[in-house]
Amino acid sequence: MNIIKTQPKSITTDSTKYCPGCGHGIILRLIGEVVDELGIRERMILTAPVGCAVVLYDYIFCDVVECAHGRAPAVGTAIKRVHPDKFVLIYQGDGDLAAIGMAEIIHAANRGENMSVIFVNNATYGMTGGQMAPTTLIGQKTTTSPSGRTVKGMGKPIRVCELLATLEETKYLERTSINSVRNINKTKAAIRKVFQNQLNGIGFSMVEVLSMCPVGWKVPPIEAVQFIEEQMLNYFPLGVYKDTE
Amino acid sequence: MAENNDTGSDTKRVLMKGNEAVGEAAIKAGCLCYFAYPITPQTETPEYLAKRMEQENLIFLQAESEVAAINMVFGASAAGARVMTSSSSPGISLKQEGISYIAGGELPCVIINVVRGGPGLGNIEAAQADYFQSTRGGGHGDYRCIVLAPNSVQECYDMVMNAFDLADFYRVPVIIQSDGIIGQLVEPFDMHPYKPMFEKLPPKTWALTGCAGRKPNVVRTLYLNPANGLEMHNRKLEERYKKIHSELRWSETYNCDDADIIVIAYGATSRIAKSAIKKHNTNGVKVGLFRLKTLWPWPDVELVEIAKKNKDVKFLVIEMSMGQMLEDVQLSLMDVVPKKDILFYGMGGGWNPTPDGVYEKISEIINK
Amino acid sequence: MSDKEINILIAGFGGQGVILVGNVLAYSCIDAGKNVCAMASYGAEVRGGTAKALISISDYEIDSPIIERPNLAIIMNAPSFIKYIDTILPGSPVIINSSMIDMDKAPKSKHDIVKVDATNFAIRMGNIKVANIVMLGAMIKKTGILEPQSVTNGMKRAFYKGKKGLYYINESAFKAGYDMIA
């Protein structure tokens, strides 16, 4: 028997606490594969966010700090300044990065901190049970927008890649999705790119990953994949928003 | 204000503001990183360090907010560095979330609070109304910070050095509780080299440095399992706080032997009070001073001893607040001194007592 | 005046070198082995244009950093004179910059007023900014609180980082002010 693929060595678990159909597990696996391929596990310091990925330290075999909600870019800034030779990975969700932590991500990006950011956009607050996020779509029903999000009074979903692209010190910004095998492979390539950029000293690099939250969205997993295809991709177009190389 | 880079012998007599001495002490104590946001009356510290840390090739970063600054402190400390931030009251309120995480993560750091008037934006004058906030933890959860209260530029310098050692030794945040008077005060002081408090500090085996050749380190602030997780964590912290209380209670007395009245004060007010006490002493009135150098742990044992020695002594608590430390005095003395013998003289709104005001207050007590 | 605490008020416009005089005095005290403690106005107070420094000098430990009643003053301009004159202990020496304070129009006071035409003199010296040091020279001669040598040593330290020329013009200004007082 030929083994074609195994669990990445930097991943410590074969089961996570993520819900069935959740996208975090896929992204975790991609991180593990890229970390293994680049051989950076022992140089890596990961900042865990507040949200569903809060227990990342149970899944990835590396040094981890558990940050306050939204503050990971500030925490990571300091870690990278103290250890410029180490690899600092910032992992954030949409509430963490685009709501409570908007100031921290904008200023870390504006300073051009040489860090890699994975921004998981699932258009809701998963951990707290499906509340409205800054990326929740217009008309999308959540527990705190029960009649659907309206522009009036709630504003439009924030497009983070487009926003950060206006800052001149950001070096690489790409939006990908994990709704299909093809897009999963593209996401892996993007993760590899933002990791490699830090290793090469290029500067602030981020991949925004559109991800499923079937439990938060209150739909079966297959419909969650369809929601990305039919709804999210229209508002959040995939592609590279900044590549200064 | 002034600075002096005189070179020569190991110890130099130099002239600086309290806020500047704080910065120089940090550099001498091996502080690698400093993160802060401007606010009056502490801005001389970031201004001083912006210049000095560049000269010394250290890490200075003006953060986008107080919140970001304290989280940078959290990150740098987790990475194993000696790190400091400074602010004044409204800024310290903003930092409380981060301080709670730092305490929860058992990380060392030094936080300077040059206290000004509150609540709200308050004003920029000296105050001591952040006493509750500093000595009770300040943020959410069950934790304490060591709180040191300098009353001179020399002590600003010395206590910052001590603060780094204490933070590393106990793995807790240490707050230097200065105020708008002490921070702005210009005095000559002995700028001696860094004198470590401990022969050896525990190695930072927990620091995040990449896990080459060892198991990964996790700086954890979340314990989802209440029974064997957070409960145990809180018990462990409580044990540490008890140990700190038993080992670190700093106070000093002045003319307390057979005093009829003992003034209790810290920081700028302790010096204002001392002027008034000396004037009374020259008139033959027996007044003493109990001055706190640690606000947490509170020197309760020392105060009780004095209360037991001095029969029928009255205590006068003086604060630039409407009465916060007063409660600790009452708690400490509740078994040995009737509550009516603990008197209070204070003022809020960023106004400070004067030597004459304190003198009259003491006279009032004597003449009653 | 040597055996008790000397509490000095220095006041003027921002830019008249009020804080600098405080620094020079503090350095001079280090040179003379005296205790010193200084406080300057800060924040919003100085944004309005007036600057104030309070300096205590003593052979003994200085306790209160708060000065209620200064017993010596250098006042550089008319608004400061009006603002602060009543805070100064009656009978105390008050050195006033008569180039900018018209004593005929100023409120009457029970102080030992010493008039020094400092700004005009400084202009004649070629640098209006040394008016403060002219005032300091006059104050030192009038009160004898410090030896002139200590003050010139203090100035060397205060101007340590600046251009050497700054020290020399200030030294001349100090001597000129000193010699203005009989």
Short mmCIF file of C-alpha atoms in Angstrom, two decimals, chain A residues 107, chain B residues 34-40 42-43 45-46 60-70 85-88 91 94-95:
data_model
loop_
_atom_site.label_atom_id
_atom_site.label_comp_id
_atom_site.label_asym_id
_atom_site.label_seq_id
_atom_site.Cartn_x
_atom_site.Cartn_y
_atom_site.Cartn_z
CA HIS A 107 -2.38 49.76 12.30
CA TYR B 34 8.35 49.91 25.55
CA PHE B 35 4.89 50.48 24.10
CA ALA B 36 2.69 53.46 24.94
CA TYR B 37 0.28 56.15 23.86
CA PRO B 38 0.62 59.87 24.73
CA ILE B 39 -1.37 61.29 27.64
CA THR B 40 -0.74 64.15 30.08
CA GLN B 42 3.06 61.15 31.67
CA THR B 43 4.09 62.05 28.12
CA THR B 45 8.24 59.09 29.55
CA PRO B 46 7.47 58.12 25.93
CA PHE B 60 10.12 51.64 21.09
CA LEU B 61 6.71 51.74 19.50
CA GLN B 62 4.00 54.39 19.85
CA ALA B 63 0.88 52.26 19.72
CA GLU B 64 -2.38 53.19 18.00
CA SER B 65 -4.21 53.05 21.33
CA GLU B 66 -3.80 52.26 25.01
CA VAL B 67 -5.49 48.95 24.27
CA ALA B 68 -2.97 48.06 21.58
CA ALA B 69 -0.09 49.22 23.78
CA ILE B 70 -0.97 46.89 26.65
CA THR B 85 4.25 50.71 29.33
CA SER B 86 3.18 53.96 30.92
CA SER B 87 0.03 56.01 30.96
CA SER B 88 -2.21 58.13 33.13
CA GLY B 91 -5.37 55.39 29.67
CA LEU B 94 -8.37 51.35 28.82
CA LYS B 95 -5.50 48.99 29.58
#
